[in-house]
mmCIF file of C-alpha atoms in Angstrom:
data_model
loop_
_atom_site.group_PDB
_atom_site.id
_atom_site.type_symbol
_atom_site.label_atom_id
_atom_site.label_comp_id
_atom_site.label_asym_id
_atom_site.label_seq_id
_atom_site.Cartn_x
_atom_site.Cartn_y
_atom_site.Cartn_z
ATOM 1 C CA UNK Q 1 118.785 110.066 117.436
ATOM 2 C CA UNK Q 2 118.559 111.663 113.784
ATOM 3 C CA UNK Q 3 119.561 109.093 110.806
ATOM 4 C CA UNK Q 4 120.335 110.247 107.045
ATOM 5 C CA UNK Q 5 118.762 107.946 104.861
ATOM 6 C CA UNK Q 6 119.783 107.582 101.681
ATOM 7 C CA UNK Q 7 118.026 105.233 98.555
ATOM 8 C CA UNK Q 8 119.965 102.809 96.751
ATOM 9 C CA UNK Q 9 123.345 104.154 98.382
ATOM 10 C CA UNK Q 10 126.181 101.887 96.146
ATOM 11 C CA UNK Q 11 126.711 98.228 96.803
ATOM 12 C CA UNK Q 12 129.964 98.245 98.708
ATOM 13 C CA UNK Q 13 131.524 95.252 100.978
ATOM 14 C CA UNK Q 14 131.021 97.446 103.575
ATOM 15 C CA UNK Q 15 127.703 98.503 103.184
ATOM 16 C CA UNK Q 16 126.816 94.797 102.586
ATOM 17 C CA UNK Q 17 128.359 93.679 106.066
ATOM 18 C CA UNK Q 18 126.528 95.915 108.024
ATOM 19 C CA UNK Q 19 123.206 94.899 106.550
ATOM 20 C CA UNK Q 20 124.224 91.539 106.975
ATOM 21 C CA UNK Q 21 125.471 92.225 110.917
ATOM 22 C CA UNK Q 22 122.334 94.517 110.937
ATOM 23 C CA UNK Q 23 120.089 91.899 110.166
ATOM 24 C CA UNK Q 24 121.948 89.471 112.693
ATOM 25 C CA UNK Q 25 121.207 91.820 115.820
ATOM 26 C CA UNK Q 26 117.922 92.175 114.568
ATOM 27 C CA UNK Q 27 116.998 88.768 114.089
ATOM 28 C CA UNK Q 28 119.011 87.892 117.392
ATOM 29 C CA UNK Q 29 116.942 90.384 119.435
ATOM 30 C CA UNK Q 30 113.441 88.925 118.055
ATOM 31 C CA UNK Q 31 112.430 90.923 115.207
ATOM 32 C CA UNK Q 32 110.193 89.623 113.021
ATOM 33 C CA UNK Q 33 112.558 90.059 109.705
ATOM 34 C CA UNK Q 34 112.650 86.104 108.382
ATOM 35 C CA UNK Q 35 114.878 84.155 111.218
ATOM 36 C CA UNK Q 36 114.092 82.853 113.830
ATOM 37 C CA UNK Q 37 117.336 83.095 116.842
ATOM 38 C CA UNK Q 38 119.756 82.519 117.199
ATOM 39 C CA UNK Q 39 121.533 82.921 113.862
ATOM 40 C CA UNK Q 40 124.773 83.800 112.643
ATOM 41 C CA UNK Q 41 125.977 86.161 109.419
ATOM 42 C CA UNK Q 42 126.026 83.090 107.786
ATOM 43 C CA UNK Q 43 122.791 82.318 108.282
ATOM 44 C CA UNK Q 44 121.322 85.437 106.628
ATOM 45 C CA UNK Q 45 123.991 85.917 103.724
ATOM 46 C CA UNK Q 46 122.085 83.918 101.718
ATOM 47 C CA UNK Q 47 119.055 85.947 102.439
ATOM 48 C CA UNK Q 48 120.576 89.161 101.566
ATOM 49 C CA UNK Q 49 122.798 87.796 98.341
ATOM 50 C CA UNK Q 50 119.329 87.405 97.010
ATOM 51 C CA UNK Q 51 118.280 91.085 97.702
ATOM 52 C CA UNK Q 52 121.284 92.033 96.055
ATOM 53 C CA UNK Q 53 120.452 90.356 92.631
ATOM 54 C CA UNK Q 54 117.319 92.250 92.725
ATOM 55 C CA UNK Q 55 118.919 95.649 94.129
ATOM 56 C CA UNK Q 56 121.343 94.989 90.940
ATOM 57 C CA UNK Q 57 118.619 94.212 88.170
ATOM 58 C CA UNK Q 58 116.798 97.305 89.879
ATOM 59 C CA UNK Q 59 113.727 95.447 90.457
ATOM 60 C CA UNK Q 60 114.602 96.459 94.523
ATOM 61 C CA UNK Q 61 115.673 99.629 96.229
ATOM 62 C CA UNK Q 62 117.468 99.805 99.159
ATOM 63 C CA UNK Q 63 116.402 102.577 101.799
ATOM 64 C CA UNK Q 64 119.610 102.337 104.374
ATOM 65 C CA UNK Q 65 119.885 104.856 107.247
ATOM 66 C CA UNK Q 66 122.834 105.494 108.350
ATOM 67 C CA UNK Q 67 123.378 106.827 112.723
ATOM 68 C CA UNK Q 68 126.273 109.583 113.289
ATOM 69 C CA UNK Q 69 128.809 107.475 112.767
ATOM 70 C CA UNK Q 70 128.426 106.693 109.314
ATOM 71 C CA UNK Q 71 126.958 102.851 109.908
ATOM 72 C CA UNK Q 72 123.544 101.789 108.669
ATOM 73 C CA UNK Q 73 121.727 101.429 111.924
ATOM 74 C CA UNK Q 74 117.894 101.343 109.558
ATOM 75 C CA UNK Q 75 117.059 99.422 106.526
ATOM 76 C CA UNK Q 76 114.231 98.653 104.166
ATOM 77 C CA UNK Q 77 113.957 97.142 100.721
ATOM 78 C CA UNK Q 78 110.880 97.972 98.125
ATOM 79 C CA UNK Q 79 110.512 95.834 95.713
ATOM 80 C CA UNK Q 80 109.260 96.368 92.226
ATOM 81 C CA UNK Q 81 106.294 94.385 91.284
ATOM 82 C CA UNK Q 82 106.678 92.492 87.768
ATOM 83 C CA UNK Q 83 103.256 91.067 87.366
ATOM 84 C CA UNK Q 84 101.715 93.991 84.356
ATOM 85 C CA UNK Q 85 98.836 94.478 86.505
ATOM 86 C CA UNK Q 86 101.115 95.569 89.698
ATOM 87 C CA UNK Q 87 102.995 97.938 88.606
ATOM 88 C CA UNK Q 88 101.463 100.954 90.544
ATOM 89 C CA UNK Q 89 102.510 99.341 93.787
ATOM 90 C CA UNK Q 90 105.915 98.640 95.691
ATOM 91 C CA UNK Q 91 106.416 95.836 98.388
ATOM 92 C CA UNK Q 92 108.173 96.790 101.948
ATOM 93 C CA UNK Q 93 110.719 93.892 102.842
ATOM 94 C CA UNK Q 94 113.082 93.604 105.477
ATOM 95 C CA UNK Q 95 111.952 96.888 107.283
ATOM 96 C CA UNK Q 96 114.376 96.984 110.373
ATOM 97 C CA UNK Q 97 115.971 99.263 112.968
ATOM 98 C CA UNK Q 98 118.598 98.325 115.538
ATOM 99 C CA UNK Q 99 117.686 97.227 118.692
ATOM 100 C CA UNK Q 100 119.609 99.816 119.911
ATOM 101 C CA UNK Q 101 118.310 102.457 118.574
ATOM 102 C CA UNK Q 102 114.705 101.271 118.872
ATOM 103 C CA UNK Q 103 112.150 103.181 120.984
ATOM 104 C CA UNK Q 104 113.867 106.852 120.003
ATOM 105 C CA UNK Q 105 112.105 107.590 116.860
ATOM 106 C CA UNK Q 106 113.830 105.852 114.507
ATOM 107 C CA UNK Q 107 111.455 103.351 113.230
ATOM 108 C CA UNK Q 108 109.063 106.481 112.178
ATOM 109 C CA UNK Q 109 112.198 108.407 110.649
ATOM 110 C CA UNK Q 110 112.617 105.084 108.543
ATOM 111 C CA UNK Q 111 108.843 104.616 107.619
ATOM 112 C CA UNK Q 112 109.107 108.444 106.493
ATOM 113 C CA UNK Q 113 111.724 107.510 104.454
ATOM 114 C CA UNK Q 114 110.270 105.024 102.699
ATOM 115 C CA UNK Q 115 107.138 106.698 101.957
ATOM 116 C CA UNK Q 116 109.394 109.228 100.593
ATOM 117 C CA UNK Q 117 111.015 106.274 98.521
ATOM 118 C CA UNK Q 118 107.999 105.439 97.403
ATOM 119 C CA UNK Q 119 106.141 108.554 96.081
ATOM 120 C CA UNK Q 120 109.586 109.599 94.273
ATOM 121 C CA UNK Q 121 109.173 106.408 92.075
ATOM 122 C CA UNK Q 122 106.888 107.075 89.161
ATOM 123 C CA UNK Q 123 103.338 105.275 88.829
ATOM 124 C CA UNK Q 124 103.788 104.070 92.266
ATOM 125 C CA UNK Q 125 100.938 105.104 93.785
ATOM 126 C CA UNK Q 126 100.471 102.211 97.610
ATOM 127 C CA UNK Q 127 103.266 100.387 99.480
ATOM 128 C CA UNK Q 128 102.717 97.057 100.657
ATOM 129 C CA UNK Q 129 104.401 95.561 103.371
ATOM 130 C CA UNK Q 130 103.451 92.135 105.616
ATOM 131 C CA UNK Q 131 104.417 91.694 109.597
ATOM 132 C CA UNK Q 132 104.318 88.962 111.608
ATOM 133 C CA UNK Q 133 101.357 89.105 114.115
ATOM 134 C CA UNK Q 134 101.602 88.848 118.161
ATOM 135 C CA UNK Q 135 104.230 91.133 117.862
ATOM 136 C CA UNK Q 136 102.778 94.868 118.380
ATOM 137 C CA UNK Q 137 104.583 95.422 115.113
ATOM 138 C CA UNK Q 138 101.041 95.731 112.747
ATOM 139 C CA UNK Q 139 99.694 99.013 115.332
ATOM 140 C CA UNK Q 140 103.023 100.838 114.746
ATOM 141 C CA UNK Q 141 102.725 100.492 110.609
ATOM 142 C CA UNK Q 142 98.994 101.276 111.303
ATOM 143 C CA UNK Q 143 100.512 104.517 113.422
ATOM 144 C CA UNK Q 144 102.531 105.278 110.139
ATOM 145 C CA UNK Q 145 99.853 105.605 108.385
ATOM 146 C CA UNK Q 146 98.845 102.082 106.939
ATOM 147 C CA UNK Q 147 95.688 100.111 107.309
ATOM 148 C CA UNK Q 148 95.269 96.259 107.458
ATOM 149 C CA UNK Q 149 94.389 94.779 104.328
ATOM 150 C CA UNK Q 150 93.921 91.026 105.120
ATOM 151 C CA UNK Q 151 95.366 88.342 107.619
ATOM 152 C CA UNK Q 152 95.925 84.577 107.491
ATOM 153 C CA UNK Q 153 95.425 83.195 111.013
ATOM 154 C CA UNK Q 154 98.487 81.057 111.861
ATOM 155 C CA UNK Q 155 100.222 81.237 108.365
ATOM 156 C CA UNK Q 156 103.754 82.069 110.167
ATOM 157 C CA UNK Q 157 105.529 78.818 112.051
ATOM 158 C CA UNK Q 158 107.861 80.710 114.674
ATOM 159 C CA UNK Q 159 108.266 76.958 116.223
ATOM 160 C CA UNK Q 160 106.364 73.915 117.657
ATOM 161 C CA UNK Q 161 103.235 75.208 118.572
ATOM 162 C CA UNK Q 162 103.864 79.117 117.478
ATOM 163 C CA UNK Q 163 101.677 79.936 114.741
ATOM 164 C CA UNK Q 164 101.127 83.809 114.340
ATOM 165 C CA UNK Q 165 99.103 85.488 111.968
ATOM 166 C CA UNK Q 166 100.568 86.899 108.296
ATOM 167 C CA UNK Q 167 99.432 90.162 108.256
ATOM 168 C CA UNK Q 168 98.868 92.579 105.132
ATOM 169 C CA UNK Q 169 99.219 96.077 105.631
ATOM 170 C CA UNK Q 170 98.935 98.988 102.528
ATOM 171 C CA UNK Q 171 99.825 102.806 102.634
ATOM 172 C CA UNK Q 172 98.130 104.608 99.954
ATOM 173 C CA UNK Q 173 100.424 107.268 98.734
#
Protein backbone atom coordinates (compact mmCIF):
# COMPACT_ATOMS: atom_id res chain seq x y z
CA UNK A 1 0.00 0.00 0.00
CA UNK A 2 1.06 3.66 -1.18
CA UNK A 3 0.42 6.54 1.61
CA UNK A 4 0.48 10.46 0.81
CA UNK A 5 2.23 12.08 3.43
CA UNK A 6 1.80 15.35 4.06
CA UNK A 7 3.90 17.84 6.84
CA UNK A 8 2.13 19.77 9.30
CA UNK A 9 -1.36 18.97 7.56
CA UNK A 10 -3.91 21.51 9.85
CA UNK A 11 -4.88 20.64 13.37
CA UNK A 12 -8.42 19.43 12.92
CA UNK A 13 -10.65 17.25 15.54
CA UNK A 14 -10.45 14.82 13.13
CA UNK A 15 -7.04 14.64 12.35
CA UNK A 16 -6.39 14.71 16.15
CA UNK A 17 -8.66 11.52 16.79
CA UNK A 18 -7.04 9.45 14.49
CA UNK A 19 -3.61 10.13 15.89
CA UNK A 20 -4.98 9.62 19.10
CA UNK A 21 -6.89 6.08 17.92
CA UNK A 22 -3.62 5.65 15.86
CA UNK A 23 -1.52 5.72 18.70
CA UNK A 24 -4.03 3.40 20.71
CA UNK A 25 -3.69 0.41 18.10
CA UNK A 26 -0.21 1.02 18.11
CA UNK A 27 0.48 0.99 21.61
CA UNK A 28 -2.20 -1.91 21.98
CA UNK A 29 -0.34 -4.09 19.44
CA UNK A 30 3.22 -3.57 21.28
CA UNK A 31 4.92 -0.81 19.67
CA UNK A 32 7.41 0.76 21.35
CA UNK A 33 5.77 4.51 21.10
CA UNK A 34 5.58 5.46 25.16
CA UNK A 35 2.69 2.96 26.63
CA UNK A 36 2.84 0.14 27.70
CA UNK A 37 -0.88 -2.14 26.92
CA UNK A 38 -3.37 -2.06 27.28
CA UNK A 39 -4.43 1.59 27.11
CA UNK A 40 -7.29 3.50 26.14
CA UNK A 41 -7.64 7.10 24.06
CA UNK A 42 -7.65 8.42 27.27
CA UNK A 43 -4.66 7.23 28.21
CA UNK A 44 -2.63 8.83 25.40
CA UNK A 45 -4.64 12.24 25.04
CA UNK A 46 -2.57 13.64 27.37
CA UNK A 47 0.43 12.52 25.49
CA UNK A 48 -0.60 13.96 22.29
CA UNK A 49 -2.28 17.43 23.83
CA UNK A 50 1.33 18.00 24.60
CA UNK A 51 2.55 17.45 20.95
CA UNK A 52 0.01 19.74 19.97
CA UNK A 53 1.33 22.76 22.06
CA UNK A 54 4.54 22.22 20.39
CA UNK A 55 3.02 21.48 16.76
CA UNK A 56 1.19 25.01 17.58
CA UNK A 57 4.32 27.10 18.83
CA UNK A 58 6.05 25.35 15.71
CA UNK A 59 8.77 24.01 17.71
CA UNK A 60 7.23 20.31 16.21
CA UNK A 61 6.15 19.14 12.81
CA UNK A 62 3.85 16.65 12.20
CA UNK A 63 4.64 14.11 9.25
CA UNK A 64 0.99 12.22 8.99
CA UNK A 65 0.40 9.69 6.17
CA UNK A 66 -2.64 9.26 5.21
CA UNK A 67 -3.88 5.22 3.39
CA UNK A 68 -6.57 5.49 0.39
CA UNK A 69 -9.14 6.31 2.36
CA UNK A 70 -8.18 9.54 3.53
CA UNK A 71 -7.20 8.32 7.38
CA UNK A 72 -3.72 8.75 8.80
CA UNK A 73 -2.60 5.19 8.94
CA UNK A 74 1.59 6.73 9.55
CA UNK A 75 2.81 9.35 11.83
CA UNK A 76 5.96 11.02 13.04
CA UNK A 77 6.75 14.19 14.93
CA UNK A 78 10.32 16.19 14.59
CA UNK A 79 10.95 18.28 17.00
CA UNK A 80 12.89 21.48 16.92
CA UNK A 81 15.79 21.63 19.20
CA UNK A 82 15.91 24.97 21.42
CA UNK A 83 19.21 24.56 23.12
CA UNK A 84 21.55 27.45 20.64
CA UNK A 85 24.00 24.83 20.13
CA UNK A 86 21.26 22.26 18.55
CA UNK A 87 19.84 23.91 16.19
CA UNK A 88 21.24 21.99 13.10
CA UNK A 89 19.45 18.89 14.28
CA UNK A 90 15.70 17.64 14.54
CA UNK A 91 14.45 14.86 17.00
CA UNK A 92 12.14 11.82 15.55
CA UNK A 93 9.22 11.19 18.15
CA UNK A 94 6.38 9.06 17.99
CA UNK A 95 7.43 7.37 14.63
CA UNK A 96 4.48 4.84 14.03
CA UNK A 97 2.63 2.83 11.39
CA UNK A 98 -0.51 0.76 11.86
CA UNK A 99 -0.31 -2.60 12.68
CA UNK A 100 -2.19 -3.18 9.85
CA UNK A 101 -0.43 -1.89 7.46
CA UNK A 102 2.93 -3.00 8.86
CA UNK A 103 5.20 -5.40 6.92
CA UNK A 104 4.03 -3.77 3.26
CA UNK A 105 6.42 -0.99 2.99
CA UNK A 106 5.02 1.50 4.84
CA UNK A 107 7.37 2.05 7.62
CA UNK A 108 10.18 2.88 4.79
CA UNK A 109 7.58 5.17 2.83
CA UNK A 110 7.28 7.01 6.32
CA UNK A 111 11.10 7.12 7.14
CA UNK A 112 11.40 8.61 3.45
CA UNK A 113 9.15 11.04 4.40
CA UNK A 114 10.68 12.24 7.16
CA UNK A 115 14.03 12.49 5.80
CA UNK A 116 12.31 14.50 3.27
CA UNK A 117 10.86 16.58 6.31
CA UNK A 118 13.94 17.00 7.47
CA UNK A 119 16.29 18.20 4.65
CA UNK A 120 13.36 20.74 3.56
CA UNK A 121 13.90 22.52 6.99
CA UNK A 122 16.75 24.97 6.79
CA UNK A 123 20.12 24.43 8.86
CA UNK A 124 18.92 21.05 9.66
CA UNK A 125 21.51 19.10 8.68
CA UNK A 126 20.98 15.01 11.17
CA UNK A 127 17.72 13.58 12.59
CA UNK A 128 17.74 12.02 15.81
CA UNK A 129 15.44 9.57 16.88
CA UNK A 130 15.64 6.88 20.11
CA UNK A 131 13.90 3.15 20.06
CA UNK A 132 13.36 0.92 22.57
CA UNK A 133 15.80 -2.10 22.37
CA UNK A 134 14.76 -6.03 22.18
CA UNK A 135 12.45 -5.01 19.76
CA UNK A 136 14.11 -5.46 16.10
CA UNK A 137 13.02 -1.87 15.77
CA UNK A 138 16.96 -0.23 15.96
CA UNK A 139 18.08 -2.73 12.53
CA UNK A 140 15.10 -1.33 10.54
CA UNK A 141 16.14 2.62 11.35
CA UNK A 142 19.73 1.27 10.76
CA UNK A 143 18.13 -0.21 7.21
CA UNK A 144 16.85 3.47 6.66
CA UNK A 145 19.83 4.68 6.71
CA UNK A 146 20.78 5.57 10.43
CA UNK A 147 23.62 4.41 12.57
CA UNK A 148 23.65 3.83 16.40
CA UNK A 149 24.98 6.58 18.26
CA UNK A 150 24.95 5.38 21.93
CA UNK A 151 22.82 2.98 24.23
CA UNK A 152 21.96 2.88 27.94
CA UNK A 153 21.66 -0.78 28.97
CA UNK A 154 18.31 -1.20 30.79
CA UNK A 155 17.30 2.58 30.86
CA UNK A 156 13.57 1.59 29.59
CA UNK A 157 11.19 -0.19 32.50
CA UNK A 158 8.58 -2.11 30.18
CA UNK A 159 7.55 -3.88 33.71
CA UNK A 160 8.87 -5.93 36.71
CA UNK A 161 11.87 -7.33 35.55
CA UNK A 162 11.81 -5.79 31.74
CA UNK A 163 14.54 -3.48 31.37
CA UNK A 164 15.50 -2.84 27.61
CA UNK A 165 18.08 -0.78 26.34
CA UNK A 166 17.48 3.22 25.23
CA UNK A 167 18.89 3.33 22.07
CA UNK A 168 20.25 6.48 20.05
CA UNK A 169 20.12 6.38 16.50
CA UNK A 170 21.25 9.62 13.96
CA UNK A 171 20.70 10.03 10.10
CA UNK A 172 23.03 12.47 8.71
CA UNK A 173 21.26 14.36 6.04
Amino acid sequence: MTLTFTVDPPQTPELRDQIIGLWTDVSNAGGAVGFVPPVTAEDIRPDYLKHLVALEARQMHLVAGRDADGRVAATAFLGRNTHRLQHHWVWAYTVMVHPRLQGQGCGRELMAAVERAGRSFDGIEAIRLTCRGGTGVDRFYASCGYKEVGRVPGMIRVGPGDDRDDITMLLPL
